[in-house]
Amino acid sequence: MEDIDAIAVLQDPVRRRLYEYVAAQGREVGRNEAAEAAGVARTLAAHHLDRLAEAGLLESGSRRLTGRSGPGAGRPAKVYTRARGERSVSLPARDYRTAAELLAEAAEEAGLDAGLCAAARRRGEALRGSAAPCGGLDEAVEMLAARGYEPRLEVADGAEGAAGQVVRMRNCPFHAVAERFPPLVCGMNLALLEGLLGAGGPVRARMDARPGECCVVVEPSKSNDH
Amino acid sequence: MTASPHAAHLAELNVATLRHPLDDPRIAPFVEMLDSVNAAADRAPGFVWRLVEEGAADATGLRPAGEDVIVNLSVWETQEALWDFTYRSGHLEVMRRRREWFQRHVEAHLVLWWVPAGHLPTVGEALERLADLRAHGPSPRAFTFASSYTPAEAAEHRHAVPPARPEPTPRGAGQTPAGDAAAV
């Protein structure tokens, strides 16, 4: 399916809600749960979820939601997750991804990490404008959501309660290039976020890479790291 | 390690030329990260083995590739496991700051190749693979993350050419047969 056709599948408001809900969970979601979240009947949700899977926007699988196995555990239920692939449409046709990859390749070969990070930090600061450094994790979540990072508040490893909260990000806006040139592009991403959040404020960005997520975590500045 | 379901494991060698001696204060942040990064490797999913100097916690004291060149040699169950550790763990922070501590290599500084499960590569074998990559570019014998080959492709390639002798060959005598280059 062409990207433009896949994206058109999201035009239906119910389908769009279901897609956004599944994407935001970052895990497998069953039909009942998705139906409830979107406020529609289960059969309607099932129909739309399958359309989204046909369009390649979701991936479907089956799993026993009870966690049990063997005889008597019940039939496996159909579950959905966001597809890993990317869809983009540019009118007229433009190919910024190839341009980004070529620039990254040249920067990598020339060892331009420091210059790239400096430019990224300046861009982050420019995006922040005259605003004071980011005032807290909630503000950071808002800022990061607007830039497509899909942030979520989480309790840090080994911490408890609101005091130990950090912001983790489910999406990397630079994913395709970051996969090919990780240290270069992840370093750029960190510098961009440092500029965006501002130095000397109550929150800071730090590299803390995990599989399948953005490489950066945002945390209170005073928190101790080891 | 216990028996693995994978018949082939992925071996990885990377070399890094230090900008300053390891005991130089400018390298201290790197040295401070060594233990935690190595511990993360040891418990990473798919980790099989890494080279460690006898009586030491790591291999930074071994300098088989030159006085100021540190080597990192390890074995993993899959390429995905190695990629996730290299670029999606605390190791990425070391990579991000690589220009502060290591000289930029014009030639390839990382090489991957498949080994039979249970085989632990020697340093000599690893350096041969790096030399192969540098001389011939990526092939099923020696490749990179960006241009990788499957274990099946590597096995097919092995059958297609006379088997390489595992013994270390004298420098200069280990040239790849012409037939190998044609298969690249």
mmCIF file of C-alpha atoms in Angstrom:
data_model
loop_
_atom_site.group_PDB
_atom_site.id
_atom_site.type_symbol
_atom_site.label_atom_id
_atom_site.label_comp_id
_atom_site.label_asym_id
_atom_site.label_seq_id
_atom_site.Cartn_x
_atom_site.Cartn_y
_atom_site.Cartn_z
ATOM 1 C CA MET A 1 0.000 0.000 0.000
ATOM 2 C CA GLU A 2 1.273 3.457 -0.918
ATOM 3 C CA ASP A 3 2.108 5.735 1.999
ATOM 4 C CA ILE A 4 -0.573 8.191 0.957
ATOM 5 C CA ASP A 5 -3.240 5.448 0.955
ATOM 6 C CA ALA A 6 -2.102 4.176 4.357
ATOM 7 C CA ILE A 7 -2.294 7.662 5.803
ATOM 8 C CA ALA A 8 -5.752 8.133 4.265
ATOM 9 C CA VAL A 9 -6.946 5.174 6.349
ATOM 10 C CA LEU A 10 -6.446 7.384 9.415
ATOM 11 C CA GLN A 11 -8.974 9.911 8.175
ATOM 12 C CA ASP A 12 -11.843 8.072 9.860
ATOM 13 C CA PRO A 13 -12.096 9.611 13.361
ATOM 14 C CA VAL A 14 -12.789 6.305 15.155
ATOM 15 C CA ARG A 15 -9.914 4.609 13.380
ATOM 16 C CA ARG A 16 -7.686 7.547 14.237
ATOM 17 C CA ARG A 17 -8.592 7.321 17.931
ATOM 18 C CA LEU A 18 -7.919 3.592 17.951
ATOM 19 C CA TYR A 19 -4.560 4.066 16.214
ATOM 20 C CA GLU A 20 -3.491 6.810 18.591
ATOM 21 C CA TYR A 21 -4.521 4.777 21.591
ATOM 22 C CA VAL A 22 -2.607 1.655 20.511
ATOM 23 C CA ALA A 23 0.454 3.727 19.541
ATOM 24 C CA ALA A 24 0.488 5.492 22.907
ATOM 25 C CA GLN A 25 0.487 2.259 24.924
ATOM 26 C CA GLY A 26 3.790 0.965 23.578
ATOM 27 C CA ARG A 27 2.637 -2.648 24.136
ATOM 28 C CA GLU A 28 0.163 -5.146 22.732
ATOM 29 C CA VAL A 29 -3.430 -4.001 23.092
ATOM 30 C CA GLY A 30 -6.490 -6.279 22.902
ATOM 31 C CA ARG A 31 -9.738 -5.491 21.088
ATOM 32 C CA ASN A 32 -11.786 -4.995 24.259
ATOM 33 C CA GLU A 33 -9.332 -2.561 25.733
ATOM 34 C CA ALA A 34 -9.044 -0.556 22.501
ATOM 35 C CA ALA A 35 -12.847 -0.472 22.081
ATOM 36 C CA GLU A 36 -13.288 0.829 25.596
ATOM 37 C CA ALA A 37 -10.608 3.488 25.184
ATOM 38 C CA ALA A 38 -12.124 4.715 21.907
ATOM 39 C CA GLY A 39 -15.665 4.554 23.293
ATOM 40 C CA VAL A 40 -17.038 2.265 20.580
ATOM 41 C CA ALA A 41 -18.510 -1.230 20.443
ATOM 42 C CA ARG A 42 -16.118 -4.162 20.312
ATOM 43 C CA THR A 43 -17.153 -5.343 16.850
ATOM 44 C CA LEU A 44 -16.697 -1.882 15.381
ATOM 45 C CA ALA A 45 -13.308 -1.573 17.042
ATOM 46 C CA ALA A 46 -12.303 -4.993 15.699
ATOM 47 C CA HIS A 47 -13.283 -3.954 12.177
ATOM 48 C CA HIS A 48 -11.262 -0.733 12.328
ATOM 49 C CA LEU A 49 -8.265 -2.336 14.028
ATOM 50 C CA ASP A 50 -8.108 -4.895 11.243
ATOM 51 C CA ARG A 51 -8.310 -2.145 8.626
ATOM 52 C CA LEU A 52 -5.372 -0.428 10.325
ATOM 53 C CA ALA A 53 -3.453 -3.699 10.281
ATOM 54 C CA GLU A 54 -4.259 -4.221 6.572
ATOM 55 C CA ALA A 55 -2.923 -0.745 5.871
ATOM 56 C CA GLY A 56 0.304 -1.681 7.642
ATOM 57 C CA LEU A 57 -0.156 0.947 10.336
ATOM 58 C CA LEU A 58 -0.644 -1.637 13.091
ATOM 59 C CA GLU A 59 0.748 -5.118 13.482
ATOM 60 C CA SER A 60 -1.516 -7.815 14.789
ATOM 61 C CA GLY A 61 -0.773 -11.025 16.608
ATOM 62 C CA SER A 62 -2.506 -13.357 18.984
ATOM 63 C CA ARG A 63 -1.887 -13.934 22.629
ATOM 64 C CA ARG A 64 -3.700 -15.399 25.606
ATOM 65 C CA LEU A 65 -4.565 -12.291 27.567
ATOM 66 C CA THR A 66 -5.210 -14.311 30.705
ATOM 67 C CA GLY A 67 -1.519 -15.166 30.918
ATOM 68 C CA ARG A 68 -2.428 -18.834 31.268
ATOM 69 C CA SER A 69 -1.549 -21.533 28.783
ATOM 70 C CA GLY A 70 -2.505 -25.104 28.037
ATOM 71 C CA PRO A 71 -6.005 -26.618 27.885
ATOM 72 C CA GLY A 72 -8.670 -24.468 29.496
ATOM 73 C CA ALA A 73 -6.741 -21.253 29.091
ATOM 74 C CA GLY A 74 -9.184 -20.059 26.462
ATOM 75 C CA ARG A 75 -8.716 -19.030 22.868
ATOM 76 C CA PRO A 76 -5.864 -16.651 22.102
ATOM 77 C CA ALA A 77 -7.081 -13.089 21.652
ATOM 78 C CA LYS A 78 -6.077 -10.806 18.809
ATOM 79 C CA VAL A 79 -3.688 -8.058 19.899
ATOM 80 C CA TYR A 80 -2.301 -4.997 18.133
ATOM 81 C CA THR A 81 0.838 -2.885 18.313
ATOM 82 C CA ARG A 82 2.038 0.033 16.229
ATOM 83 C CA ALA A 83 3.938 -1.093 13.124
ATOM 84 C CA ARG A 84 7.620 -0.211 13.189
ATOM 85 C CA GLY A 85 7.735 1.143 9.643
ATOM 86 C CA GLU A 86 7.457 4.825 8.819
ATOM 87 C CA ARG A 87 4.970 6.522 6.535
ATOM 88 C CA SER A 88 5.530 9.945 5.123
ATOM 89 C CA VAL A 89 4.014 11.976 2.353
ATOM 90 C CA SER A 90 5.550 15.015 0.761
ATOM 91 C CA LEU A 91 3.814 17.077 -1.851
ATOM 92 C CA PRO A 92 5.518 17.752 -4.129
ATOM 93 C CA ALA A 93 7.805 14.714 -3.765
ATOM 94 C CA ARG A 94 10.883 15.575 -1.712
ATOM 95 C CA ASP A 95 13.419 13.214 -0.219
ATOM 96 C CA TYR A 96 14.869 14.733 2.919
ATOM 97 C CA ARG A 97 15.706 11.315 4.343
ATOM 98 C CA THR A 98 18.300 10.587 1.677
ATOM 99 C CA ALA A 99 19.697 14.077 2.159
ATOM 100 C CA ALA A 100 19.900 13.505 5.931
ATOM 101 C CA GLU A 101 21.631 10.157 5.455
ATOM 102 C CA LEU A 102 24.172 11.576 3.036
ATOM 103 C CA LEU A 103 24.933 14.521 5.326
ATOM 104 C CA ALA A 104 25.246 12.180 8.304
ATOM 105 C CA GLU A 105 27.535 9.867 6.349
ATOM 106 C CA ALA A 106 29.787 12.756 5.400
ATOM 107 C CA ALA A 107 29.761 14.133 8.968
ATOM 108 C CA GLU A 108 30.591 10.671 10.339
ATOM 109 C CA GLU A 109 33.460 10.193 7.884
ATOM 110 C CA ALA A 110 34.866 13.622 8.682
ATOM 111 C CA GLY A 111 34.371 13.201 12.456
ATOM 112 C CA LEU A 112 32.206 16.305 12.752
ATOM 113 C CA ASP A 113 30.422 15.259 15.963
ATOM 114 C CA ALA A 114 31.408 18.345 17.956
ATOM 115 C CA GLY A 115 30.310 20.786 15.242
ATOM 116 C CA LEU A 116 27.013 18.962 14.730
ATOM 117 C CA CYS A 117 26.280 18.973 18.470
ATOM 118 C CA ALA A 118 27.077 22.678 18.722
ATOM 119 C CA ALA A 119 24.651 23.417 15.875
ATOM 120 C CA ALA A 120 21.993 21.210 17.481
ATOM 121 C CA ARG A 121 22.371 22.946 20.847
ATOM 122 C CA ARG A 122 22.042 26.350 19.178
ATOM 123 C CA ARG A 123 18.925 25.174 17.358
ATOM 124 C CA GLY A 124 17.411 23.906 20.610
ATOM 125 C CA GLU A 125 18.120 27.250 22.276
ATOM 126 C CA ALA A 126 16.612 29.107 19.322
ATOM 127 C CA LEU A 127 13.465 26.985 19.518
ATOM 128 C CA ARG A 128 13.180 27.813 23.213
ATOM 129 C CA GLY A 129 13.575 31.485 22.339
ATOM 130 C CA SER A 130 13.627 33.899 25.248
ATOM 131 C CA ALA A 131 11.784 31.474 27.550
ATOM 132 C CA ALA A 132 13.428 30.552 30.844
ATOM 133 C CA PRO A 133 14.862 27.040 31.170
ATOM 134 C CA CYS A 134 12.150 24.377 31.328
ATOM 135 C CA GLY A 135 10.469 24.638 34.726
ATOM 136 C CA GLY A 136 9.677 21.026 35.475
ATOM 137 C CA LEU A 137 8.938 17.566 34.165
ATOM 138 C CA ASP A 138 5.321 18.346 33.239
ATOM 139 C CA GLU A 139 6.444 21.285 31.138
ATOM 140 C CA ALA A 140 9.114 19.065 29.570
ATOM 141 C CA VAL A 141 6.457 16.496 28.645
ATOM 142 C CA GLU A 142 4.427 19.171 26.864
ATOM 143 C CA MET A 143 7.455 20.483 25.003
ATOM 144 C CA LEU A 144 8.634 17.035 23.961
ATOM 145 C CA ALA A 145 5.158 15.936 22.873
ATOM 146 C CA ALA A 146 4.971 18.955 20.573
ATOM 147 C CA ARG A 147 8.195 17.812 18.919
ATOM 148 C CA GLY A 148 6.998 14.228 18.393
ATOM 149 C CA TYR A 149 9.009 12.440 21.087
ATOM 150 C CA GLU A 150 5.933 10.761 22.639
ATOM 151 C CA PRO A 151 7.087 11.406 26.224
ATOM 152 C CA ARG A 152 5.689 9.749 29.318
ATOM 153 C CA LEU A 153 6.325 10.231 33.021
ATOM 154 C CA GLU A 154 7.828 7.204 34.672
ATOM 155 C CA VAL A 155 9.245 6.327 38.053
ATOM 156 C CA ALA A 156 13.021 6.056 37.744
ATOM 157 C CA ASP A 157 14.763 2.740 38.361
ATOM 158 C CA GLY A 158 15.309 2.218 42.060
ATOM 159 C CA ALA A 159 13.134 5.195 43.046
ATOM 160 C CA GLU A 160 9.658 5.521 44.533
ATOM 161 C CA GLY A 161 6.818 8.005 44.201
ATOM 162 C CA ALA A 162 6.580 11.364 42.467
ATOM 163 C CA ALA A 163 10.001 12.489 43.679
ATOM 164 C CA GLY A 164 11.677 9.784 41.596
ATOM 165 C CA GLN A 165 9.920 10.643 38.345
ATOM 166 C CA VAL A 166 11.696 10.960 35.014
ATOM 167 C CA VAL A 167 10.504 11.557 31.471
ATOM 168 C CA ARG A 168 11.150 8.793 28.950
ATOM 169 C CA MET A 169 10.367 9.020 25.270
ATOM 170 C CA ARG A 170 8.777 6.330 23.187
ATOM 171 C CA ASN A 171 9.643 7.837 19.812
ATOM 172 C CA CYS A 172 12.846 9.036 18.207
ATOM 173 C CA PRO A 173 12.026 11.712 15.612
ATOM 174 C CA PHE A 174 15.379 10.947 13.938
ATOM 175 C CA HIS A 175 14.949 7.165 14.015
ATOM 176 C CA ALA A 176 15.951 6.279 10.447
ATOM 177 C CA VAL A 177 19.205 8.264 10.572
ATOM 178 C CA ALA A 178 19.878 7.407 14.218
ATOM 179 C CA GLU A 179 19.782 3.691 13.346
ATOM 180 C CA ARG A 180 22.503 4.174 10.751
ATOM 181 C CA PHE A 181 24.772 6.585 12.635
ATOM 182 C CA PRO A 182 23.890 6.124 16.306
ATOM 183 C CA PRO A 183 26.657 7.959 18.187
ATOM 184 C CA LEU A 184 26.575 10.910 15.791
ATOM 185 C CA VAL A 185 22.810 11.338 15.583
ATOM 186 C CA CYS A 186 22.025 10.410 19.209
ATOM 187 C CA GLY A 187 24.677 12.911 20.319
ATOM 188 C CA MET A 188 22.980 15.518 18.119
ATOM 189 C CA ASN A 189 19.593 14.638 19.612
ATOM 190 C CA LEU A 190 20.907 15.034 23.163
ATOM 191 C CA ALA A 191 22.455 18.414 22.345
ATOM 192 C CA LEU A 192 19.210 19.577 20.711
ATOM 193 C CA LEU A 193 17.227 18.604 23.807
ATOM 194 C CA GLU A 194 19.783 20.237 26.103
ATOM 195 C CA GLY A 195 19.309 23.468 24.193
ATOM 196 C CA LEU A 196 15.547 23.079 24.168
ATOM 197 C CA LEU A 197 15.343 22.481 27.944
ATOM 198 C CA GLY A 198 17.946 25.124 28.773
ATOM 199 C CA ALA A 199 20.941 24.887 31.073
ATOM 200 C CA GLY A 200 20.854 25.571 34.818
ATOM 201 C CA GLY A 201 17.118 24.910 35.224
ATOM 202 C CA PRO A 202 15.373 22.337 37.425
ATOM 203 C CA VAL A 203 15.434 19.613 34.761
ATOM 204 C CA ARG A 204 18.151 18.230 32.555
ATOM 205 C CA ALA A 205 18.553 15.765 29.698
ATOM 206 C CA ARG A 206 20.923 12.830 29.952
ATOM 207 C CA MET A 207 21.767 9.998 27.606
ATOM 208 C CA ASP A 208 20.294 6.726 28.864
ATOM 209 C CA ALA A 209 19.683 4.570 25.813
ATOM 210 C CA ARG A 210 17.360 1.564 25.853
ATOM 211 C CA PRO A 211 16.198 -0.746 23.084
ATOM 212 C CA GLY A 212 13.259 0.614 21.104
ATOM 213 C CA GLU A 213 13.177 4.092 22.674
ATOM 214 C CA CYS A 214 14.689 7.539 22.351
ATOM 215 C CA CYS A 215 18.236 7.619 23.750
ATOM 216 C CA VAL A 216 17.550 10.458 26.189
ATOM 217 C CA VAL A 217 15.908 10.645 29.606
ATOM 218 C CA VAL A 218 14.822 13.945 31.183
ATOM 219 C CA GLU A 219 15.167 14.097 34.950
ATOM 220 C CA PRO A 220 15.298 16.574 37.841
ATOM 221 C CA SER A 221 18.695 18.301 37.843
ATOM 222 C CA LYS A 222 19.400 17.448 41.463
ATOM 223 C CA SER A 223 18.887 13.717 41.119
ATOM 224 C CA ASN A 224 22.022 11.723 41.710
ATOM 225 C CA ASP A 225 23.288 9.542 38.962
ATOM 226 C CA HIS A 226 25.985 7.064 39.650
ATOM 227 C CA MET B 1 27.446 -20.063 28.903
ATOM 228 C CA THR B 2 25.032 -22.924 28.510
ATOM 229 C CA ALA B 3 24.245 -24.464 25.149
ATOM 230 C CA SER B 4 22.686 -21.943 22.815
ATOM 231 C CA PRO B 5 19.979 -22.593 20.264
ATOM 232 C CA HIS B 6 22.011 -20.609 17.730
ATOM 233 C CA ALA B 7 24.440 -22.593 15.596
ATOM 234 C CA ALA B 8 26.397 -19.489 14.718
ATOM 235 C CA HIS B 9 27.451 -16.667 16.997
ATOM 236 C CA LEU B 10 28.495 -13.183 16.004
ATOM 237 C CA ALA B 11 32.034 -12.112 16.847
ATOM 238 C CA GLU B 12 32.919 -8.439 17.045
ATOM 239 C CA LEU B 13 36.232 -6.629 17.192
ATOM 240 C CA ASN B 14 36.691 -2.920 17.479
ATOM 241 C CA VAL B 15 39.890 -0.985 17.862
ATOM 242 C CA ALA B 16 40.299 2.519 19.243
ATOM 243 C CA THR B 17 43.433 4.655 19.155
ATOM 244 C CA LEU B 18 43.829 6.553 22.423
ATOM 245 C CA ARG B 19 44.456 10.275 22.160
ATOM 246 C CA HIS B 20 46.225 10.179 25.543
ATOM 247 C CA PRO B 21 47.552 7.391 27.794
ATOM 248 C CA LEU B 22 44.906 5.582 29.861
ATOM 249 C CA ASP B 23 46.193 7.140 33.103
ATOM 250 C CA ASP B 24 45.932 10.668 31.676
ATOM 251 C CA PRO B 25 43.274 12.808 33.434
ATOM 252 C CA ARG B 26 41.741 13.624 30.052
ATOM 253 C CA ILE B 27 40.859 9.927 29.626
ATOM 254 C CA ALA B 28 39.604 9.532 33.214
ATOM 255 C CA PRO B 29 35.874 9.851 32.361
ATOM 256 C CA PHE B 30 36.275 6.939 29.935
ATOM 257 C CA VAL B 31 38.170 4.813 32.445
ATOM 258 C CA GLU B 32 35.527 5.536 35.089
ATOM 259 C CA MET B 33 32.814 4.178 32.803
ATOM 260 C CA LEU B 34 34.669 0.955 31.933
ATOM 261 C CA ASP B 35 33.496 -1.220 34.824
ATOM 262 C CA SER B 36 29.824 -0.308 34.588
ATOM 263 C CA VAL B 37 29.743 -0.658 30.805
ATOM 264 C CA ASN B 38 31.506 -4.025 30.954
ATOM 265 C CA ALA B 39 29.112 -5.186 33.684
ATOM 266 C CA ALA B 40 26.203 -4.094 31.475
ATOM 267 C CA ALA B 41 27.672 -6.125 28.614
ATOM 268 C CA ASP B 42 28.031 -9.218 30.802
ATOM 269 C CA ARG B 43 24.344 -9.146 31.716
ATOM 270 C CA ALA B 44 23.040 -7.951 28.337
ATOM 271 C CA PRO B 45 20.616 -10.289 26.547
ATOM 272 C CA GLY B 46 22.496 -12.405 24.000
ATOM 273 C CA PHE B 47 25.960 -11.777 25.454
ATOM 274 C CA VAL B 48 28.239 -14.817 25.131
ATOM 275 C CA TRP B 49 31.831 -13.812 25.852
ATOM 276 C CA ARG B 50 34.301 -10.955 25.886
ATOM 277 C CA LEU B 51 38.065 -10.870 25.873
ATOM 278 C CA VAL B 52 39.590 -10.130 29.280
ATOM 279 C CA GLU B 53 43.270 -9.918 30.123
ATOM 280 C CA GLU B 54 44.312 -12.587 32.612
ATOM 281 C CA GLY B 55 44.073 -11.167 36.119
ATOM 282 C CA ALA B 56 42.314 -8.001 34.912
ATOM 283 C CA ALA B 57 38.701 -6.846 34.614
ATOM 284 C CA ASP B 58 38.990 -5.895 30.960
ATOM 285 C CA ALA B 59 41.236 -6.042 27.923
ATOM 286 C CA THR B 60 42.462 -2.440 27.918
ATOM 287 C CA GLY B 61 45.946 -3.572 28.977
ATOM 288 C CA LEU B 62 46.314 -5.783 25.905
ATOM 289 C CA ARG B 63 47.768 -3.891 22.967
ATOM 290 C CA PRO B 64 47.956 -6.418 20.114
ATOM 291 C CA ALA B 65 47.187 -3.777 17.494
ATOM 292 C CA GLY B 66 49.660 -1.116 18.602
ATOM 293 C CA GLU B 67 50.949 0.586 21.739
ATOM 294 C CA ASP B 68 48.147 3.165 21.920
ATOM 295 C CA VAL B 69 45.368 1.023 20.411
ATOM 296 C CA ILE B 70 42.894 -0.654 22.763
ATOM 297 C CA VAL B 71 40.886 -3.609 21.503
ATOM 298 C CA ASN B 72 37.426 -4.847 22.317
ATOM 299 C CA LEU B 73 36.639 -8.423 21.287
ATOM 300 C CA SER B 74 33.346 -10.113 22.124
ATOM 301 C CA VAL B 75 30.872 -12.780 20.985
ATOM 302 C CA TRP B 76 27.078 -12.436 20.820
ATOM 303 C CA GLU B 77 24.170 -14.719 19.994
ATOM 304 C CA THR B 78 22.691 -12.392 17.387
ATOM 305 C CA GLN B 79 23.468 -9.173 15.576
ATOM 306 C CA GLU B 80 20.418 -7.541 17.167
ATOM 307 C CA ALA B 81 21.733 -8.336 20.658
ATOM 308 C CA LEU B 82 25.088 -6.771 19.838
ATOM 309 C CA TRP B 83 23.443 -3.725 18.226
ATOM 310 C CA ASP B 84 21.203 -3.146 21.221
ATOM 311 C CA PHE B 85 24.134 -3.324 23.601
ATOM 312 C CA THR B 86 26.412 -1.162 21.457
ATOM 313 C CA TYR B 87 23.901 1.576 20.708
ATOM 314 C CA ARG B 88 20.994 1.139 23.117
ATOM 315 C CA SER B 89 22.652 0.841 26.533
ATOM 316 C CA GLY B 90 25.046 2.874 28.669
ATOM 317 C CA HIS B 91 27.659 2.029 26.030
ATOM 318 C CA LEU B 92 26.157 4.689 23.731
ATOM 319 C CA GLU B 93 27.370 7.411 26.104
ATOM 320 C CA VAL B 94 30.942 6.158 25.602
ATOM 321 C CA MET B 95 30.355 6.198 21.846
ATOM 322 C CA ARG B 96 28.937 9.714 21.945
ATOM 323 C CA ARG B 97 32.123 11.017 23.562
ATOM 324 C CA ARG B 98 34.482 8.934 21.395
ATOM 325 C CA ARG B 99 36.061 12.000 19.759
ATOM 326 C CA GLU B 100 37.248 13.281 23.152
ATOM 327 C CA TRP B 101 39.204 10.127 23.860
ATOM 328 C CA PHE B 102 39.999 8.361 20.610
ATOM 329 C CA GLN B 103 41.551 9.384 17.375
ATOM 330 C CA ARG B 104 39.332 9.257 14.352
ATOM 331 C CA HIS B 105 40.036 6.233 12.219
ATOM 332 C CA VAL B 106 40.095 6.696 8.504
ATOM 333 C CA GLU B 107 40.032 2.911 8.054
ATOM 334 C CA ALA B 108 37.356 0.576 9.419
ATOM 335 C CA HIS B 109 37.622 0.218 13.191
ATOM 336 C CA LEU B 110 34.852 -2.319 13.762
ATOM 337 C CA VAL B 111 34.429 -5.739 12.166
ATOM 338 C CA LEU B 112 31.815 -8.467 12.558
ATOM 339 C CA TRP B 113 31.981 -12.106 11.504
ATOM 340 C CA TRP B 114 30.185 -15.361 12.268
ATOM 341 C CA VAL B 115 31.816 -18.083 14.338
ATOM 342 C CA PRO B 116 30.487 -21.552 15.171
ATOM 343 C CA ALA B 117 28.675 -21.448 18.522
ATOM 344 C CA GLY B 118 31.156 -22.406 21.217
ATOM 345 C CA HIS B 119 34.174 -21.070 19.327
ATOM 346 C CA LEU B 120 35.997 -18.222 21.061
ATOM 347 C CA PRO B 121 37.965 -16.169 18.558
ATOM 348 C CA THR B 122 41.607 -15.379 19.185
ATOM 349 C CA VAL B 123 42.986 -11.866 18.934
ATOM 350 C CA GLY B 124 45.005 -12.942 15.897
ATOM 351 C CA GLU B 125 41.906 -14.238 14.159
ATOM 352 C CA ALA B 126 40.056 -11.019 14.978
ATOM 353 C CA LEU B 127 42.811 -8.805 13.594
ATOM 354 C CA GLU B 128 42.842 -10.897 10.403
ATOM 355 C CA ARG B 129 39.119 -10.218 9.954
ATOM 356 C CA LEU B 130 39.686 -6.501 10.416
ATOM 357 C CA ALA B 131 42.507 -6.588 7.872
ATOM 358 C CA ASP B 132 40.200 -8.475 5.497
ATOM 359 C CA LEU B 133 37.482 -5.829 5.876
ATOM 360 C CA ARG B 134 39.979 -3.033 5.338
ATOM 361 C CA ALA B 135 41.468 -4.687 2.274
ATOM 362 C CA HIS B 136 38.341 -5.994 0.539
ATOM 363 C CA GLY B 137 35.357 -4.170 2.026
ATOM 364 C CA PRO B 138 32.386 -5.967 3.590
ATOM 365 C CA SER B 139 31.968 -9.644 2.650
ATOM 366 C CA PRO B 140 30.463 -12.689 4.375
ATOM 367 C CA ARG B 141 33.913 -13.172 5.987
ATOM 368 C CA ALA B 142 34.146 -9.731 7.548
ATOM 369 C CA PHE B 143 31.374 -7.158 7.609
ATOM 370 C CA THR B 144 29.846 -4.221 9.453
ATOM 371 C CA PHE B 145 26.461 -3.281 10.943
ATOM 372 C CA ALA B 146 25.642 -1.236 7.848
ATOM 373 C CA SER B 147 26.494 -4.041 5.401
ATOM 374 C CA SER B 148 25.927 -7.300 7.188
ATOM 375 C CA TYR B 149 25.561 -10.926 6.131
ATOM 376 C CA THR B 150 23.579 -13.795 7.630
ATOM 377 C CA PRO B 151 25.180 -16.952 9.039
ATOM 378 C CA ALA B 152 23.725 -18.812 6.032
ATOM 379 C CA GLU B 153 25.458 -16.457 3.605
ATOM 380 C CA ALA B 154 28.699 -16.892 5.517
ATOM 381 C CA ALA B 155 28.360 -20.690 5.418
ATOM 382 C CA GLU B 156 27.601 -20.665 1.697
ATOM 383 C CA HIS B 157 30.609 -18.471 1.137
ATOM 384 C CA ARG B 158 32.823 -20.858 3.112
ATOM 385 C CA HIS B 159 31.726 -23.752 0.946
ATOM 386 C CA ALA B 160 32.322 -21.786 -2.217
ATOM 387 C CA VAL B 161 36.002 -21.139 -1.539
ATOM 388 C CA PRO B 162 38.875 -23.240 -0.215
ATOM 389 C CA PRO B 163 38.692 -23.149 3.603
ATOM 390 C CA ALA B 164 41.019 -20.678 5.254
ATOM 391 C CA ARG B 165 43.569 -22.201 7.592
ATOM 392 C CA PRO B 166 42.830 -21.328 11.204
ATOM 393 C CA GLU B 167 46.543 -21.153 12.118
ATOM 394 C CA PRO B 168 48.009 -17.668 12.141
ATOM 395 C CA THR B 169 49.955 -17.039 8.971
ATOM 396 C CA PRO B 170 53.126 -14.979 8.755
ATOM 397 C CA ARG B 171 52.506 -11.342 7.954
ATOM 398 C CA GLY B 172 52.160 -10.885 4.220
ATOM 399 C CA ALA B 173 51.586 -14.584 3.585
ATOM 400 C CA GLY B 174 47.924 -14.463 4.582
ATOM 401 C CA GLN B 175 46.760 -12.818 1.393
ATOM 402 C CA THR B 176 43.272 -13.828 0.381
ATOM 403 C CA PRO B 177 43.113 -16.037 -2.720
ATOM 404 C CA ALA B 178 41.943 -14.184 -5.782
ATOM 405 C CA GLY B 179 38.747 -16.249 -5.858
ATOM 406 C CA ASP B 180 37.700 -14.691 -2.557
ATOM 407 C CA ALA B 181 37.936 -11.157 -3.820
ATOM 408 C CA ALA B 182 35.711 -12.055 -6.763
ATOM 409 C CA ALA B 183 32.987 -13.127 -4.344
ATOM 410 C CA VAL B 184 32.868 -9.750 -2.577
#
